[in-house]
Short mmCIF file of N, CA, C and O in Angstrom, two decimals:
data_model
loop_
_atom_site.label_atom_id
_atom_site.label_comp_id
_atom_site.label_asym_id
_atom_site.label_seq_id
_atom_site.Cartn_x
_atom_site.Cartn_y
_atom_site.Cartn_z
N UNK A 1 33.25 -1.91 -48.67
CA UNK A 1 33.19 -1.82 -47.24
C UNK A 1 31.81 -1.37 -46.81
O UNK A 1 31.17 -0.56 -47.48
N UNK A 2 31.40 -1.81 -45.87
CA UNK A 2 30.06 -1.55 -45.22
C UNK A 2 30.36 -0.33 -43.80
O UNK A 2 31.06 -0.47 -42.80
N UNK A 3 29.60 0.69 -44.19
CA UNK A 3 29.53 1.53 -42.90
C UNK A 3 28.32 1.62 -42.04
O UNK A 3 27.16 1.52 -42.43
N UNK A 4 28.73 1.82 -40.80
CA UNK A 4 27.56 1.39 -39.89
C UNK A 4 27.67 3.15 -39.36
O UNK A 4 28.65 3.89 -39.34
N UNK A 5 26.16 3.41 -38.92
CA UNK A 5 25.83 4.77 -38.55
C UNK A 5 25.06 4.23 -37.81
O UNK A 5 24.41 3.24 -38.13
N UNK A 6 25.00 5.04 -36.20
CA UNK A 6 24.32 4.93 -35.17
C UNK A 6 24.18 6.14 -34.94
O UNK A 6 25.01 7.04 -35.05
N UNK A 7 22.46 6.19 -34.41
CA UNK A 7 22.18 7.55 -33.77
C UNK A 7 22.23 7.17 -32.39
O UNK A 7 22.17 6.00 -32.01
N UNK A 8 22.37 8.45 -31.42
CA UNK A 8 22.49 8.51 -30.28
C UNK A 8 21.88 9.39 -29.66
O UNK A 8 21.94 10.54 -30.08
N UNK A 9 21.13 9.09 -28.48
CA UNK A 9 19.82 9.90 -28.04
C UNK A 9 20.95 10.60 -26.53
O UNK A 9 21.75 9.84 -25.99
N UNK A 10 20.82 11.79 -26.17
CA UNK A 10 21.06 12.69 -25.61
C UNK A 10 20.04 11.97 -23.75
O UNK A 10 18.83 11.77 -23.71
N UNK A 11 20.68 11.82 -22.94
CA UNK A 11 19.60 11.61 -21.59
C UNK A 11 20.03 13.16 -20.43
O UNK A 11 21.06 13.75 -20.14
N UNK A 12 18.80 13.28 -20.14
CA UNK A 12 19.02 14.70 -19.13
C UNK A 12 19.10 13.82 -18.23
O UNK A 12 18.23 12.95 -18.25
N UNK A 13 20.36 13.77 -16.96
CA UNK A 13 19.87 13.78 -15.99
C UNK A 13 19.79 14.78 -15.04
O UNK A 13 20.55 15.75 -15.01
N UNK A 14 18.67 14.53 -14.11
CA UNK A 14 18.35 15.50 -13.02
C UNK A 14 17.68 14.45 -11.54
O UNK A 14 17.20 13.32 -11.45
N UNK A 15 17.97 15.56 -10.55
CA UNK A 15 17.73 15.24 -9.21
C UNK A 15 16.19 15.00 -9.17
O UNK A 15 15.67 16.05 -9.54
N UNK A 16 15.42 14.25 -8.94
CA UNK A 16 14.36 13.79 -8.78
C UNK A 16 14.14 13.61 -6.95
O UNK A 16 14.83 12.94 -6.18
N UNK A 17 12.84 14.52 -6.62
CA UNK A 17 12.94 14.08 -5.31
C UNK A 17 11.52 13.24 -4.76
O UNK A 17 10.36 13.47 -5.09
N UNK A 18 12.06 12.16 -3.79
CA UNK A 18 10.97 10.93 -4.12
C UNK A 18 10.13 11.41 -2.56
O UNK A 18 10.73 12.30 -1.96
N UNK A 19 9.21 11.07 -2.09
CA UNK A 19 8.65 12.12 -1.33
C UNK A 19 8.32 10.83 -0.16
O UNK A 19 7.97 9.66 -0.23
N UNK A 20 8.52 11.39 0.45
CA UNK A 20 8.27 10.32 1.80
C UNK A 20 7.28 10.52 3.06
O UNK A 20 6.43 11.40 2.93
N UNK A 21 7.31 9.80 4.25
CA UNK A 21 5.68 9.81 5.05
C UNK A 21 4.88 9.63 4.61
O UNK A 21 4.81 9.14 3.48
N UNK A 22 3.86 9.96 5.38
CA UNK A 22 2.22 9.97 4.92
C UNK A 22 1.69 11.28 5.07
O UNK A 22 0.60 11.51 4.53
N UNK A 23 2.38 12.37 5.85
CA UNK A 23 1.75 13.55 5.61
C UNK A 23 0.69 13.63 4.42
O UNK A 23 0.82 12.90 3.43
N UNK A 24 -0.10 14.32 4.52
CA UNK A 24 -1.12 14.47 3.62
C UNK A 24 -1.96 13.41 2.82
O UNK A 24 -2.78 13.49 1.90
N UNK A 25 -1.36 12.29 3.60
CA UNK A 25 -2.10 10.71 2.92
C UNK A 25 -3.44 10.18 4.14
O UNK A 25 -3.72 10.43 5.31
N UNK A 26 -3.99 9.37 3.05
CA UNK A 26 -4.79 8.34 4.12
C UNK A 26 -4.75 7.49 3.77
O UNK A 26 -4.74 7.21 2.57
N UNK A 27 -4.70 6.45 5.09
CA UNK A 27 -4.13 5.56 4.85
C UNK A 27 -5.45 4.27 4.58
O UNK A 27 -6.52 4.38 5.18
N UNK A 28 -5.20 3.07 3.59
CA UNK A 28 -6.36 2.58 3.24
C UNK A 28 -6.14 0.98 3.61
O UNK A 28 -5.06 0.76 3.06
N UNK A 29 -6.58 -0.35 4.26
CA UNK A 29 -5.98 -1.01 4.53
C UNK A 29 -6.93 -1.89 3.69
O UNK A 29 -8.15 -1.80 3.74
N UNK A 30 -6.24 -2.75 2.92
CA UNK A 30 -6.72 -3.66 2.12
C UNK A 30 -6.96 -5.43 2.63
O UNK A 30 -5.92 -6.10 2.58
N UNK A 31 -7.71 -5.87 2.90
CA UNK A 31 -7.84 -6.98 3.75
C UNK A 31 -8.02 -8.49 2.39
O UNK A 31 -8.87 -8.55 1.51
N UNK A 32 -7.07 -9.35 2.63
CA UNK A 32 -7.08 -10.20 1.55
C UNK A 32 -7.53 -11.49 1.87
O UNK A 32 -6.55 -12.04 2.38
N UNK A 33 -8.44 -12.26 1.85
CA UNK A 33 -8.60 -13.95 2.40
C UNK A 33 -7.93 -14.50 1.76
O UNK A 33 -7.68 -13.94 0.69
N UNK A 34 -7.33 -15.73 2.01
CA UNK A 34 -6.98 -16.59 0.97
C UNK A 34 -7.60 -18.05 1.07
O UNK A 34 -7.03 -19.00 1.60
N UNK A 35 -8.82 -18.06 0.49
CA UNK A 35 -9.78 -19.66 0.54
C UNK A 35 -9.14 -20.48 -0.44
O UNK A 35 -9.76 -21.30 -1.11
N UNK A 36 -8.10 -20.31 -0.51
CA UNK A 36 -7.63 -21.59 -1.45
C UNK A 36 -6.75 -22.68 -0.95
O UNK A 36 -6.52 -22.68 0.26
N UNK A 37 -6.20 -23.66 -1.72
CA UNK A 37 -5.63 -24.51 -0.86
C UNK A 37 -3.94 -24.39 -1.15
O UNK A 37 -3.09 -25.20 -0.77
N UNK A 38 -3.73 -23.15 -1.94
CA UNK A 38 -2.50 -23.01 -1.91
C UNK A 38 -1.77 -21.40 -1.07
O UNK A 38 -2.51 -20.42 -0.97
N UNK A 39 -0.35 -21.37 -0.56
CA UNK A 39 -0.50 -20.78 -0.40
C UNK A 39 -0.18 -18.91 -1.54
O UNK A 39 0.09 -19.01 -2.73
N UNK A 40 -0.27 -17.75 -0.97
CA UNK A 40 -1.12 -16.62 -2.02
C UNK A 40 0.14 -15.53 -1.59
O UNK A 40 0.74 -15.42 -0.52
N UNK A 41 0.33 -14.61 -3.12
CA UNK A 41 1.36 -13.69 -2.81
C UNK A 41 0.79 -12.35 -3.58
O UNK A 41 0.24 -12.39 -4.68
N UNK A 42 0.97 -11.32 -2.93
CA UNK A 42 0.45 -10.29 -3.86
C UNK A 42 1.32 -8.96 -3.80
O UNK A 42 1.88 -8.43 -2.83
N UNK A 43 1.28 -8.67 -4.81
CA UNK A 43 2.44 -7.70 -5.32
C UNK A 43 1.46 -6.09 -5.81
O UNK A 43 0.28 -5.76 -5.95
N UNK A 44 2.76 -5.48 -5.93
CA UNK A 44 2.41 -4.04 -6.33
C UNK A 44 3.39 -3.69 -7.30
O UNK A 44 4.58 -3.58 -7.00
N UNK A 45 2.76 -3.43 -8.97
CA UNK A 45 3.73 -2.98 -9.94
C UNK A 45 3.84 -1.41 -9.69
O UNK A 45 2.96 -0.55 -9.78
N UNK A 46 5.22 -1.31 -9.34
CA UNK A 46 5.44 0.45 -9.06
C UNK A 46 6.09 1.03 -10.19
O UNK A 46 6.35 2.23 -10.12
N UNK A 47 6.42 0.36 -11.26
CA UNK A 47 6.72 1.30 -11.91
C UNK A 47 6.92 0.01 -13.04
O UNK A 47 7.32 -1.07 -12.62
N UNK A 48 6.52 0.23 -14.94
CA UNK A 48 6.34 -0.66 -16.03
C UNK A 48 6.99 -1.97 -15.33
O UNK A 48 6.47 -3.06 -15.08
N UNK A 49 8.23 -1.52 -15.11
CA UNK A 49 9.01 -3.09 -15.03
C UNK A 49 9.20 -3.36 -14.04
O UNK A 49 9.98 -4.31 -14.00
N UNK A 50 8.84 -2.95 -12.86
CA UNK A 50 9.25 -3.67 -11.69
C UNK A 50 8.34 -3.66 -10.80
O UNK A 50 7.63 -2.65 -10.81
N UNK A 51 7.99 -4.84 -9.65
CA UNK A 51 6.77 -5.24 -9.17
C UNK A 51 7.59 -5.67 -7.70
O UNK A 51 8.57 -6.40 -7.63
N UNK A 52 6.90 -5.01 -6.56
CA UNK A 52 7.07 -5.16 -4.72
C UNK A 52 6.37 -5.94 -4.04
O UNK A 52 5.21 -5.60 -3.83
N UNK A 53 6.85 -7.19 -3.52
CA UNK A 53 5.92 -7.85 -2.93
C UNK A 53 5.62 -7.52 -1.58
O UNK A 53 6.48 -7.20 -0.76
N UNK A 54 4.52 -7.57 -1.36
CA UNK A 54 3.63 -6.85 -0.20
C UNK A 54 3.41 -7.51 0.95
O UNK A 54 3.75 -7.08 2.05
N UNK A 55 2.65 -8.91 0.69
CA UNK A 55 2.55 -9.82 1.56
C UNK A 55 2.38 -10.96 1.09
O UNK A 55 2.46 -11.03 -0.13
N UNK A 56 2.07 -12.35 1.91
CA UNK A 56 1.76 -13.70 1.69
C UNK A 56 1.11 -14.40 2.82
O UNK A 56 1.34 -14.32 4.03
N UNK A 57 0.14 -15.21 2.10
CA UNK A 57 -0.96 -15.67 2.76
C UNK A 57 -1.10 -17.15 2.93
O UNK A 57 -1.50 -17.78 1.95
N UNK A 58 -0.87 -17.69 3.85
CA UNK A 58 -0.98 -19.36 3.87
C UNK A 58 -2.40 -19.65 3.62
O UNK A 58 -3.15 -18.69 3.79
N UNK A 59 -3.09 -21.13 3.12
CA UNK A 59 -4.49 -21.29 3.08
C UNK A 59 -5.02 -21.15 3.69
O UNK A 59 -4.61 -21.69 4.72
N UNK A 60 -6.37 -20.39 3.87
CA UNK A 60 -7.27 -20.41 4.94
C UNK A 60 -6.48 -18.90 5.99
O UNK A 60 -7.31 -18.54 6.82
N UNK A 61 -5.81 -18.47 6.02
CA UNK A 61 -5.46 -17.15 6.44
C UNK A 61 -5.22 -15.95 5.66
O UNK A 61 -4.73 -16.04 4.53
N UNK A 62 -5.52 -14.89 6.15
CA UNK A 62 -6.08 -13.23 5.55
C UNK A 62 -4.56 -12.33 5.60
O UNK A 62 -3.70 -12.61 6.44
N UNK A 63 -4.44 -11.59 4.92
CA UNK A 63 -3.19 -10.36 4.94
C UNK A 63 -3.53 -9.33 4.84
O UNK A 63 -4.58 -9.10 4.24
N UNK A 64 -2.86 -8.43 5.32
CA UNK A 64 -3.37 -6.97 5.41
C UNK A 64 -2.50 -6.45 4.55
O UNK A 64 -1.36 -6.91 4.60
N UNK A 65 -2.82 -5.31 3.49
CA UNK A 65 -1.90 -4.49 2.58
C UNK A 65 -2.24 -3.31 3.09
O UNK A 65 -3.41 -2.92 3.16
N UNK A 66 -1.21 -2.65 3.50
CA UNK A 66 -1.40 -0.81 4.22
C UNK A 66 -1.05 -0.44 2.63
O UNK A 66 -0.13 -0.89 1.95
N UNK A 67 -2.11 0.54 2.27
CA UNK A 67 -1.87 1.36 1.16
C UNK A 67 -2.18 2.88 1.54
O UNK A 67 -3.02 3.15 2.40
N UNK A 68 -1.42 3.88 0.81
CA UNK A 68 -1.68 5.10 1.24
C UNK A 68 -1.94 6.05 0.68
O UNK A 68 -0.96 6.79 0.59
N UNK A 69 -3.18 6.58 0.06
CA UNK A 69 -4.23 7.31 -0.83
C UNK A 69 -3.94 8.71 -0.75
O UNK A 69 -4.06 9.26 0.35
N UNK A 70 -3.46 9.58 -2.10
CA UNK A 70 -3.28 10.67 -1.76
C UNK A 70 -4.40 11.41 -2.83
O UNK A 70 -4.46 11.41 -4.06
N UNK A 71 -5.11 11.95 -1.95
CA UNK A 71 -6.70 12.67 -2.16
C UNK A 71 -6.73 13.53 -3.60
O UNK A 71 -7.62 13.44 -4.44
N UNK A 72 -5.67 14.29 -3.67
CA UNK A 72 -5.19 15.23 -4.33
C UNK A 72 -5.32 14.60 -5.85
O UNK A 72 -6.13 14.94 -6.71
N UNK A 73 -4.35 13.65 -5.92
CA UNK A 73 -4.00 12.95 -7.56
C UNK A 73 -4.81 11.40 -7.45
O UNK A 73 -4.63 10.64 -8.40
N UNK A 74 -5.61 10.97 -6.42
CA UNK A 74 -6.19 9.87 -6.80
C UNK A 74 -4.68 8.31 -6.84
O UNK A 74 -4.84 7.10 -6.96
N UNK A 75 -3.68 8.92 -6.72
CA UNK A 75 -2.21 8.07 -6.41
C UNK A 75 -2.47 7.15 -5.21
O UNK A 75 -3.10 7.73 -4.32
N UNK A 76 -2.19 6.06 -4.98
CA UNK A 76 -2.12 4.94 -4.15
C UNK A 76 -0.44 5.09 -4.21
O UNK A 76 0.39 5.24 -5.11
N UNK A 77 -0.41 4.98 -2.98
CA UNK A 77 1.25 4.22 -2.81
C UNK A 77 1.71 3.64 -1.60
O UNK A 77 1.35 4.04 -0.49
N UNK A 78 2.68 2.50 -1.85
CA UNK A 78 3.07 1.62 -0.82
C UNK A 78 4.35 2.31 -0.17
O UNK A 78 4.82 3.34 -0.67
N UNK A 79 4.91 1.69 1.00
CA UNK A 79 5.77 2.26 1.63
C UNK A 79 6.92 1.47 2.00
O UNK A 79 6.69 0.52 2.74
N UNK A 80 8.39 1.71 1.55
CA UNK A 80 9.64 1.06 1.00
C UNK A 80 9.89 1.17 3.12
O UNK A 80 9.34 1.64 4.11
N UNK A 81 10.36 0.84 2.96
CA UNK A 81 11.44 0.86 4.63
C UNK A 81 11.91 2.16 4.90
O UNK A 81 11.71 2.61 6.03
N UNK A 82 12.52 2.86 4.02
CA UNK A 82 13.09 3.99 4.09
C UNK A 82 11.75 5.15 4.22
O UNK A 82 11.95 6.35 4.36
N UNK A 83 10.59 4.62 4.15
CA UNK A 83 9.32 5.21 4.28
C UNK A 83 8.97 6.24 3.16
O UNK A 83 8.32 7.28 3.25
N UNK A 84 9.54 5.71 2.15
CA UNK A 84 9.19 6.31 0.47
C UNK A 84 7.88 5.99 0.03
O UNK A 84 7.23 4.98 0.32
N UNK A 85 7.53 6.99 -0.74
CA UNK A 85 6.49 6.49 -1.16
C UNK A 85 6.58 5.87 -2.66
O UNK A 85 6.81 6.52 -3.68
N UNK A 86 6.42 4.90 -2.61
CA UNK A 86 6.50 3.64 -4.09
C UNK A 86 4.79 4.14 -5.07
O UNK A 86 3.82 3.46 -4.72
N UNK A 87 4.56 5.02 -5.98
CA UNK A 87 3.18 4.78 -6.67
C UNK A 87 3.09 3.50 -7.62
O UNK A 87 3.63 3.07 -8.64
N UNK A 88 1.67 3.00 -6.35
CA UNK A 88 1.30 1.64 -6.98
C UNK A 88 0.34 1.41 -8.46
O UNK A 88 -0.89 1.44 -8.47
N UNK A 89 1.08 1.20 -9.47
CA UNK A 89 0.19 1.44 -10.72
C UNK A 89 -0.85 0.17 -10.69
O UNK A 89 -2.02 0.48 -10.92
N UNK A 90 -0.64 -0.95 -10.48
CA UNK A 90 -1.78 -2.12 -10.29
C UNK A 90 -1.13 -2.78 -8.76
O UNK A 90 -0.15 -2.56 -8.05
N UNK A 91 -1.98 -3.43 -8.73
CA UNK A 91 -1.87 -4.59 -7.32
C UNK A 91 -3.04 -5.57 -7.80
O UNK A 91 -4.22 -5.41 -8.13
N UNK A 92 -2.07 -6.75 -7.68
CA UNK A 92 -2.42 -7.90 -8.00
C UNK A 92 -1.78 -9.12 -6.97
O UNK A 92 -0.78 -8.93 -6.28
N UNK A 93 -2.55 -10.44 -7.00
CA UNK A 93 -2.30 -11.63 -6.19
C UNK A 93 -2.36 -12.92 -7.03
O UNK A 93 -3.09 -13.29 -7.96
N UNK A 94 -1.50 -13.36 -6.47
CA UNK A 94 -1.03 -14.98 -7.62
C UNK A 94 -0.95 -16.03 -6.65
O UNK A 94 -0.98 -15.64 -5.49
N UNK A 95 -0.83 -17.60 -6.90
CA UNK A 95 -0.69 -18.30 -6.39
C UNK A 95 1.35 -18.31 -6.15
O UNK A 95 2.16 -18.27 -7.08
N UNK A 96 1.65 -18.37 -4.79
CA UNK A 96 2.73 -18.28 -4.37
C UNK A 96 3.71 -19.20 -5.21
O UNK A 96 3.25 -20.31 -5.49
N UNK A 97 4.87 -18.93 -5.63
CA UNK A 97 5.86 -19.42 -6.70
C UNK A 97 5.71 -19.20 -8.20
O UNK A 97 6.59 -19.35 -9.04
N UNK A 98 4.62 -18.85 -8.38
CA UNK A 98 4.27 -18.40 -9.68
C UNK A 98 2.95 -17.79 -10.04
O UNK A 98 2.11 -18.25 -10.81
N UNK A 99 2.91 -16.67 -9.34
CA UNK A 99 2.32 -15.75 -8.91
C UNK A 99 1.93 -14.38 -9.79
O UNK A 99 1.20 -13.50 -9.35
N UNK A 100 2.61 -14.36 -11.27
CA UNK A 100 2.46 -13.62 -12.11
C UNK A 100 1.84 -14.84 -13.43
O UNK A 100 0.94 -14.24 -14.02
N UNK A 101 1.93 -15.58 -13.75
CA UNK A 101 1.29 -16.71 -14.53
C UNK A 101 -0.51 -16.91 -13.54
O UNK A 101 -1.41 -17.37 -14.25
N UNK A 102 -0.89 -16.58 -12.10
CA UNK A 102 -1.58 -17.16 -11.47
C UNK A 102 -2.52 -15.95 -11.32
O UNK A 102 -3.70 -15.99 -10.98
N UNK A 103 -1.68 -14.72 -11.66
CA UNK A 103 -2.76 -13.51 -11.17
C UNK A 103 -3.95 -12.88 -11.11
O UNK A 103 -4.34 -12.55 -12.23
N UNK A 104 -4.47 -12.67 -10.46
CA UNK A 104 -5.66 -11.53 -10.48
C UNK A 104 -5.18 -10.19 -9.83
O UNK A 104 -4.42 -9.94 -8.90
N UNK A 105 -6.07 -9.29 -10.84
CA UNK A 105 -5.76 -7.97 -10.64
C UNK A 105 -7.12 -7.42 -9.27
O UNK A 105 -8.17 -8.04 -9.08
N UNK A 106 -6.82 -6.54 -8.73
CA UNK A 106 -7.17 -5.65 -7.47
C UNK A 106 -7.73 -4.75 -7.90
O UNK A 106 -6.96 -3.93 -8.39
N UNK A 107 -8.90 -4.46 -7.98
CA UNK A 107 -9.37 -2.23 -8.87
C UNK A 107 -9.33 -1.58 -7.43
O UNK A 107 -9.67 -1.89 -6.28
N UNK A 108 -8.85 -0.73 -7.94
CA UNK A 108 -8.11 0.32 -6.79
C UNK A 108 -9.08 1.32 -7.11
O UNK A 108 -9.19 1.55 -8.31
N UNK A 109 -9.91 2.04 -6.25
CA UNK A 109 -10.63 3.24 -7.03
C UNK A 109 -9.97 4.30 -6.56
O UNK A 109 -9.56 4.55 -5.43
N UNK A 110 -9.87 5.15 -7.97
CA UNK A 110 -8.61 5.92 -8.16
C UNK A 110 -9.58 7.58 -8.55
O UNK A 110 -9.43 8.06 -9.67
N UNK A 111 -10.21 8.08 -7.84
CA UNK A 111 -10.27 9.58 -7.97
C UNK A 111 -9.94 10.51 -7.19
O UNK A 111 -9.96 10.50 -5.96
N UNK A 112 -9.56 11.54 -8.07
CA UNK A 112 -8.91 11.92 -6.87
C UNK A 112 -10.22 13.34 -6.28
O UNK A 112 -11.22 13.69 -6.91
N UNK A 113 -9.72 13.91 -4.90
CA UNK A 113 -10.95 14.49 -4.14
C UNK A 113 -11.86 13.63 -3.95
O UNK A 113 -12.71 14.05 -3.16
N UNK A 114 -12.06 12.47 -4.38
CA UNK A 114 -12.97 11.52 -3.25
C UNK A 114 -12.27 10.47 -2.46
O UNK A 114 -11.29 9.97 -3.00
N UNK A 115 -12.57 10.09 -1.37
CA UNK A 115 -11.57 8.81 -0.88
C UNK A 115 -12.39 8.00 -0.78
O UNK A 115 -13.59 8.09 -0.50
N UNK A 116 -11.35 6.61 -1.17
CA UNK A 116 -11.99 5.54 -0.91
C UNK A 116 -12.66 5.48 0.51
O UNK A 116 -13.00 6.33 1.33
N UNK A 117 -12.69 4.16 0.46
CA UNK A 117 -13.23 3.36 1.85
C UNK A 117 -11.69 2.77 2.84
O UNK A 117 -10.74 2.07 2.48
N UNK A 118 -11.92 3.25 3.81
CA UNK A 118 -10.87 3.34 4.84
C UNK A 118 -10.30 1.85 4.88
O UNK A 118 -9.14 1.66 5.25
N UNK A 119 -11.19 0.71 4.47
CA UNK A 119 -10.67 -0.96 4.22
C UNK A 119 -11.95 -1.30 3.58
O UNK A 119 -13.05 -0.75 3.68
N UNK A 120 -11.55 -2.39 2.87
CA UNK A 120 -11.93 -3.02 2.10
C UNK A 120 -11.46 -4.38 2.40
O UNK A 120 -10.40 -4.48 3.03
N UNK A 121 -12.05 -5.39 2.07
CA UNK A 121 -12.06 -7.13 2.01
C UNK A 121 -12.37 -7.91 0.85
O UNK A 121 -13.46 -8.19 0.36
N UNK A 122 -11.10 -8.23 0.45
CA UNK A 122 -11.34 -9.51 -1.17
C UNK A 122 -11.15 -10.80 -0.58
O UNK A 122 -10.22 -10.97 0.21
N UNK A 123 -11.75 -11.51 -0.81
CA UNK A 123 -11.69 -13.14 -0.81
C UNK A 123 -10.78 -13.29 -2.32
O UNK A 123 -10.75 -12.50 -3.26
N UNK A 124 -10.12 -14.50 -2.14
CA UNK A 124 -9.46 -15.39 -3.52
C UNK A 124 -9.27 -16.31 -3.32
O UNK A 124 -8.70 -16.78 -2.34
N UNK A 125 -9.86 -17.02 -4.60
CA UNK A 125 -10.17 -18.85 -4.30
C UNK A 125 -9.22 -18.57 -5.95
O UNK A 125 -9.04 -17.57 -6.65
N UNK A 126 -8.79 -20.00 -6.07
CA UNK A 126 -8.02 -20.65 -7.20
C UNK A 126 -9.32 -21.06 -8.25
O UNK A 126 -10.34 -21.44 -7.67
N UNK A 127 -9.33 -21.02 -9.36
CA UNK A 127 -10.11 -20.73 -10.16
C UNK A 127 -9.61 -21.43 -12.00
O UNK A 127 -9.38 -20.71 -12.97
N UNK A 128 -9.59 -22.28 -11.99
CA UNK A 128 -9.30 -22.98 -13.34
C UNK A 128 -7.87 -22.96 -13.52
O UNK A 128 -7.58 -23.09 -14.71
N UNK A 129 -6.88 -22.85 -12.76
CA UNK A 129 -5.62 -22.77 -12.65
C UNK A 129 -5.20 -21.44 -12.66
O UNK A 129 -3.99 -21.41 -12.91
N UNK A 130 -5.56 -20.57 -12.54
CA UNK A 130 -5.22 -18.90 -12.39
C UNK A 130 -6.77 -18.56 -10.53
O UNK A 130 -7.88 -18.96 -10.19
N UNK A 131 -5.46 -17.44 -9.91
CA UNK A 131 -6.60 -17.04 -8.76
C UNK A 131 -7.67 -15.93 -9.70
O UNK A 131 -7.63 -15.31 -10.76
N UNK A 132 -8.73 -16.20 -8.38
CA UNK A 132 -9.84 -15.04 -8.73
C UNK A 132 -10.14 -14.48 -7.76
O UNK A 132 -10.39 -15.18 -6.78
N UNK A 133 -10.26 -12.75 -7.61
CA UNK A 133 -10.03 -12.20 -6.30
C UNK A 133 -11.40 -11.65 -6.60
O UNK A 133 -11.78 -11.30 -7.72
N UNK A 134 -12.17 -11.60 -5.40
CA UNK A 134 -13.70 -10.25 -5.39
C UNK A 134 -14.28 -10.22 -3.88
O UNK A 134 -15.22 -9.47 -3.60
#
């Protein structure tokens, strides 16, 4: 007979509290062109496995991403409906429908006690079959 042994890992749970407004944030608005001839979607990975889409851009028209900079930890984060704050680990833009195969990544400058720039402006043109944002 064959015996099977499984270990089993122990999980704590606990109340986690997710922090909401902008109190103590500033807010940073990210301005996106889209010069390509398709249309453009760009997302925010908030956490390893899961990614928020932000906005979408027809050709030849711009989107605004409200992001909200907290001075303290150098943290960017987007804002759920419920006015949570989501920490955005990358932000990136793809060509719309397949938009993670198409991506370019966003550098977020991330220190904290300095703030960025209150907005910023990327252009993204389509680029050998993947976008290129700068």
């Amino acid at each position: 007979m064959l015996a099977l042994t499984t270990d089993a890992a122990a999980v704590e749970l606990r109340h986690i509290t997710v922090r909401t407004g902008t109190d103590g944030l500033t807010p940073v608005t990210l301005t996106v062109a889209n010069a390509g001839i398709e249309p453009i979607a760009c997302h925010a990975d908030i956490a390893h496995w899961y990614s928020l889409e932000l906005a979408k851009a027809a050709p030849g028209a711009a989107l605004d991403i409200e992001l909200w900079f907290d001075p303290e930890t150098g943290t960017y984060a987007a804002l759920n409906d419920k006015g949570e704050n989501l920490p955005v680990e990358r932000l990136w833009c793809g060509m719309d429908g397949r938009t993670y195969t198409t991506r370019a990544l966003i550098s977020l400058e991330r220190h904290a006690e300095k703030l960025p720039a209150a907005e910023r402006a990327v252009r993204c043109v389509e680029n050998g079959g993947r976008l290129s944002c700068q």
